[in-house]
Short mmCIF file of C-alpha atoms and ligand atoms in Angstrom, two decimals:
data_model
loop_
_atom_site.label_atom_id
_atom_site.label_comp_id
_atom_site.label_asym_id
_atom_site.label_seq_id
_atom_site.Cartn_x
_atom_site.Cartn_y
_atom_site.Cartn_z
CA MET A 1 38.52 -35.88 27.60
CA ASN A 2 41.82 -35.33 26.30
CA ASN A 3 42.12 -37.62 23.34
CA GLY A 4 45.42 -36.84 22.38
CA PHE A 5 44.30 -35.38 18.95
CA SER A 6 46.68 -32.47 19.56
CA GLN A 7 49.25 -34.83 18.52
CA VAL A 8 47.55 -35.43 15.13
CA GLY A 9 49.74 -34.81 12.23
CA ASP A 10 52.77 -33.92 14.39
CA LYS A 11 54.94 -36.28 12.59
CA VAL A 12 54.91 -35.67 8.75
CA ALA A 13 55.82 -38.40 6.24
CA ILE A 14 59.21 -37.33 4.97
CA ASN A 15 60.79 -40.10 3.12
CA ASN A 16 60.08 -42.65 0.22
CA LYS A 17 58.88 -45.22 2.83
CA LYS A 18 56.07 -47.47 1.83
CA ARG A 19 52.68 -46.39 3.34
CA VAL A 20 50.57 -48.62 5.17
CA VAL A 21 47.07 -47.35 6.63
CA VAL A 22 46.20 -48.83 9.59
CA GLY A 23 42.63 -48.57 11.08
CA ILE A 24 41.65 -49.32 14.77
CA SER A 25 37.87 -49.73 15.39
CA GLY A 26 35.95 -50.46 18.49
CA ALA A 27 35.82 -54.44 18.32
CA SER A 28 37.59 -56.02 21.21
CA GLY A 29 41.10 -56.91 20.39
CA ALA A 30 42.76 -53.36 20.28
CA ILE A 31 45.87 -55.20 21.45
CA LEU A 32 46.08 -56.63 18.07
CA GLY A 33 46.26 -53.11 16.51
CA ILE A 34 48.91 -52.02 19.00
CA GLU A 35 51.06 -54.76 18.42
CA LEU A 36 50.73 -54.59 14.75
CA LEU A 37 51.89 -51.09 14.94
CA LYS A 38 54.85 -51.69 17.23
CA ILE A 39 55.97 -54.51 14.84
CA LEU A 40 55.58 -52.20 11.91
CA ARG A 41 57.44 -49.45 13.72
CA GLU A 42 60.65 -51.71 13.84
CA ASN A 43 60.49 -52.23 10.02
CA PRO A 44 62.56 -49.55 8.24
CA ASP A 45 60.80 -49.80 4.80
CA TYR A 46 57.41 -48.88 6.31
CA GLU A 47 55.66 -45.86 7.63
CA THR A 48 52.21 -46.19 9.34
CA HIS A 49 49.21 -43.82 8.96
CA LEU A 50 46.76 -44.51 11.75
CA VAL A 51 43.12 -43.70 12.29
CA ILE A 52 41.41 -44.62 15.51
CA SER A 53 37.72 -44.55 15.96
CA ARG A 54 35.75 -43.32 18.84
CA GLY A 55 34.94 -46.85 19.83
CA ALA A 56 38.50 -47.89 19.59
CA GLU A 57 39.43 -45.36 22.18
CA GLU A 58 37.01 -47.07 24.59
CA THR A 59 38.35 -50.50 23.79
CA ILE A 60 41.86 -49.32 24.28
CA LEU A 61 41.23 -48.01 27.51
CA GLN A 62 39.07 -50.88 28.67
CA GLU A 63 40.84 -53.82 27.11
CA THR A 64 44.68 -52.69 27.51
CA LYS A 65 47.32 -50.95 29.68
CA TYR A 66 47.97 -48.32 26.96
CA THR A 67 46.58 -44.89 26.86
CA VAL A 68 45.18 -43.51 23.19
CA VAL A 69 48.10 -41.20 23.21
CA GLU A 70 50.42 -44.04 23.71
CA VAL A 71 48.72 -45.92 20.87
CA MET A 72 49.01 -43.04 18.43
CA ASP A 73 52.84 -42.48 19.51
CA LEU A 74 53.36 -45.74 17.84
CA ALA A 75 52.38 -44.66 14.41
CA ASP A 76 54.33 -42.32 12.03
CA LYS A 77 51.08 -40.20 11.26
CA VAL A 78 47.92 -39.81 13.03
CA TYR A 79 44.64 -38.60 11.62
CA ASP A 80 41.46 -37.04 13.23
CA ILE A 81 38.67 -39.56 12.45
CA ASN A 82 36.41 -36.67 11.79
CA ASN A 83 39.30 -35.00 9.28
CA ILE A 84 37.47 -36.30 6.03
CA GLY A 85 39.73 -33.93 4.23
CA ALA A 86 42.84 -35.66 5.18
CA SER A 87 45.27 -37.03 2.60
CA LEU A 88 43.96 -40.69 3.23
CA ALA A 89 40.48 -39.48 2.04
CA SER A 90 41.90 -39.16 -1.55
CA GLY A 91 42.96 -41.98 -3.84
CA THR A 92 45.87 -40.08 -5.08
CA PHE A 93 47.64 -40.32 -1.66
CA LYS A 94 49.76 -43.38 -2.61
CA THR A 95 49.45 -46.61 -0.24
CA GLU A 96 50.45 -50.09 -0.22
CA GLY A 97 46.71 -50.40 1.27
CA MET A 98 44.81 -50.83 4.81
CA ILE A 99 44.54 -53.23 7.65
CA ILE A 100 41.64 -52.57 9.90
CA ILE A 101 42.58 -54.32 13.30
CA PRO A 102 40.43 -55.23 14.96
CA CYS A 103 37.26 -54.12 12.86
CA SER A 104 33.89 -54.07 14.13
CA MET A 105 30.62 -54.79 12.85
CA LYS A 106 29.67 -51.24 12.52
CA THR A 107 32.72 -50.40 10.56
CA VAL A 108 32.34 -53.51 8.46
CA ALA A 109 28.56 -52.31 7.61
CA GLY A 110 29.83 -48.97 6.84
CA ILE A 111 32.36 -49.89 4.56
CA ALA A 112 30.01 -52.95 2.80
CA CYS A 113 27.46 -49.69 2.19
CA GLY A 114 30.00 -47.36 1.06
CA TYR A 115 28.84 -45.10 3.89
CA SER A 116 32.01 -43.19 4.26
CA ASP A 117 31.17 -40.76 7.12
CA ASN A 118 34.36 -40.77 8.92
CA LEU A 119 38.13 -41.16 7.82
CA LEU A 120 38.41 -44.36 8.59
CA LEU A 121 35.59 -45.71 6.55
CA ARG A 122 36.31 -43.05 3.63
CA ALA A 123 39.99 -44.42 3.76
CA ALA A 124 38.58 -48.07 3.40
CA ASP A 125 36.36 -46.94 0.55
CA VAL A 126 39.56 -45.25 -1.18
CA THR A 127 41.38 -48.47 -0.54
CA ILE A 128 38.62 -50.71 -2.52
CA LYS A 129 38.03 -48.38 -5.25
CA GLU A 130 41.79 -47.88 -5.93
CA ARG A 131 41.98 -51.61 -6.04
CA ARG A 132 44.72 -51.98 -3.25
CA ARG A 133 44.97 -54.49 -0.44
CA LEU A 134 42.46 -54.11 2.48
CA VAL A 135 42.77 -56.68 5.18
CA VAL A 136 39.63 -56.60 7.79
CA VAL A 137 40.52 -58.19 11.10
CA THR A 138 36.82 -58.84 11.77
CA ARG A 139 35.90 -59.51 15.25
CA GLU A 140 32.32 -60.24 16.82
CA CYS A 141 31.15 -63.43 18.33
CA PRO A 142 28.37 -65.13 17.31
CA LEU A 143 28.17 -63.57 13.86
CA SER A 144 24.46 -62.82 12.73
CA ALA A 145 23.48 -63.18 9.16
CA ILE A 146 23.77 -59.59 8.70
CA HIS A 147 27.30 -59.37 9.79
CA LEU A 148 28.18 -62.45 7.39
CA ARG A 149 26.61 -60.65 4.51
CA ASN A 150 28.39 -57.56 5.01
CA MET A 151 31.74 -59.74 5.26
CA LEU A 152 30.55 -61.52 2.08
CA THR A 153 30.13 -57.98 0.10
CA LEU A 154 33.69 -56.88 1.22
CA ALA A 155 35.30 -60.53 0.30
CA GLU A 156 33.69 -60.03 -3.15
CA VAL A 157 35.39 -56.79 -3.77
CA GLY A 158 38.62 -58.26 -2.98
CA ALA A 159 38.94 -57.52 0.83
CA LEU A 160 40.66 -60.12 2.71
CA ILE A 161 38.43 -61.22 5.75
CA MET A 162 40.97 -62.08 8.47
CA PRO A 163 39.19 -62.63 11.93
CA PRO A 164 41.90 -63.18 14.74
CA MET A 165 41.48 -66.86 14.59
CA VAL A 166 43.65 -68.86 17.13
CA SER A 167 46.06 -71.27 15.20
CA TYR A 168 46.45 -74.52 17.27
CA TYR A 169 49.35 -76.24 15.25
CA ASN A 170 52.11 -73.82 16.39
CA LYS A 171 51.22 -74.57 20.24
CA ALA A 172 51.28 -70.95 21.38
CA ALA A 173 52.68 -70.70 24.86
CA SER A 174 50.98 -67.42 25.45
CA ILE A 175 48.31 -64.92 24.46
CA GLU A 176 51.43 -62.85 23.16
CA ASP A 177 52.53 -65.71 20.97
CA MET A 178 49.01 -66.24 19.64
CA ASN A 179 48.63 -62.56 18.83
CA ARG A 180 51.97 -62.62 16.96
CA GLN A 181 50.71 -65.46 14.91
CA ILE A 182 47.65 -63.56 13.72
CA ILE A 183 49.67 -60.50 12.97
CA GLY A 184 52.24 -62.52 11.06
CA ARG A 185 49.53 -63.88 8.76
CA ILE A 186 48.10 -60.42 8.26
CA LEU A 187 51.53 -58.80 7.48
CA GLU A 188 52.36 -61.80 5.28
CA LYS A 189 49.64 -60.15 3.09
CA PHE A 190 52.01 -57.18 2.55
CA SER A 191 55.07 -59.25 2.25
CA ILE A 192 56.28 -58.25 5.52
CA GLU A 193 57.77 -60.87 7.83
CA VAL A 194 57.42 -60.91 11.25
CA LYS A 195 59.76 -62.43 13.68
CA GLY A 196 58.32 -65.67 15.41
CA PHE A 197 55.91 -66.40 12.96
CA ASN A 198 55.42 -69.91 12.68
CA ARG A 199 54.72 -71.49 9.21
CA TRP A 200 53.26 -75.23 8.94
CA CYS A 201 55.95 -77.55 8.26
CA GLU A 202 58.94 -74.88 8.52
C1 LIG B 1 34.69 -53.22 25.37
C2 LIG B 1 34.21 -53.32 24.26
C3 LIG B 1 34.14 -54.53 23.45
C4 LIG B 1 33.48 -54.48 22.14
N1 LIG B 1 33.69 -55.64 21.33
C5 LIG B 1 33.17 -55.57 20.13
C6 LIG B 1 33.45 -56.83 18.97
O1 LIG B 1 34.24 -57.48 19.35
N2 LIG B 1 32.79 -56.55 17.80
C7 LIG B 1 31.89 -55.43 17.46
O2 LIG B 1 31.54 -55.35 16.09
N3 LIG B 1 31.65 -54.41 18.47
C8 LIG B 1 32.13 -54.38 19.68
N4 LIG B 1 31.94 -53.41 20.55
C9 LIG B 1 31.03 -52.46 20.15
C10 LIG B 1 31.76 -51.09 19.34
O3 LIG B 1 32.95 -50.75 19.84
C11 LIG B 1 30.51 -50.42 18.91
O4 LIG B 1 29.55 -50.88 18.04
C12 LIG B 1 31.00 -49.12 18.08
O5 LIG B 1 29.94 -48.36 17.92
C13 LIG B 1 31.73 -49.40 16.88
O6 LIG B 1 32.19 -48.26 16.25
P1 LIG B 1 33.50 -47.96 15.37
O7 LIG B 1 33.65 -49.28 14.34
O8 LIG B 1 33.38 -46.81 14.82
O9 LIG B 1 34.50 -48.23 16.49
C14 LIG B 1 32.61 -53.34 21.72
C15 LIG B 1 32.38 -52.36 22.76
C16 LIG B 1 33.26 -52.20 23.58
C17 LIG B 1 32.97 -51.06 24.70
#
């Protein structure tokens, strides 16, 4: 399969933009990662460093109209998940933090155990050890005690557990509006404003 990794590293960080690491793993909701990348692409102050898991390649194909290569094109820099020697694997590579969107239970388990056998897991491990912001958009239903324990472990080390919960107060007219609201809550944690994000009582 042509997974587009020939494009990896094509676009090099060349400026002082703030770096946000984005991981897309194989939970349902790949569109959330895609929409988040699209929003960040429009923000001149930030650049995105993207890692896509093998599971996510599958969900992107099954759930969205995008190809994996099209998703990669939305990021400033893309990394091969197997490249555990990439910049993201080191704490010396400065970033604002990492968002894993969506985050599968397998990836949650890997992070919770410090089992960093791919670049997405290693980047999350680095984010935690460097005490940077880590947002995990965990998605599974129902959640087993194992899932909940692993998420608690991450919360205890400071990660923000932000499952893609639907807000009802804003009366979203479409799934797109709903997704935008979820992404607005996430990017708020990086002080990034999202157009169309509805705040309660504003
Ligand atoms: C269409 C599809 C939807 C899936 N949805 C979920 C999900 O919502 N949550 C989850 O934890 N795993 C889900 N999985 C299973 C994961 O993709 C699988 O466990 C995979 O090994 C995760 O690996 P990764 O975290 O490295 O991407 C889904 C798989 C497919 C094909």
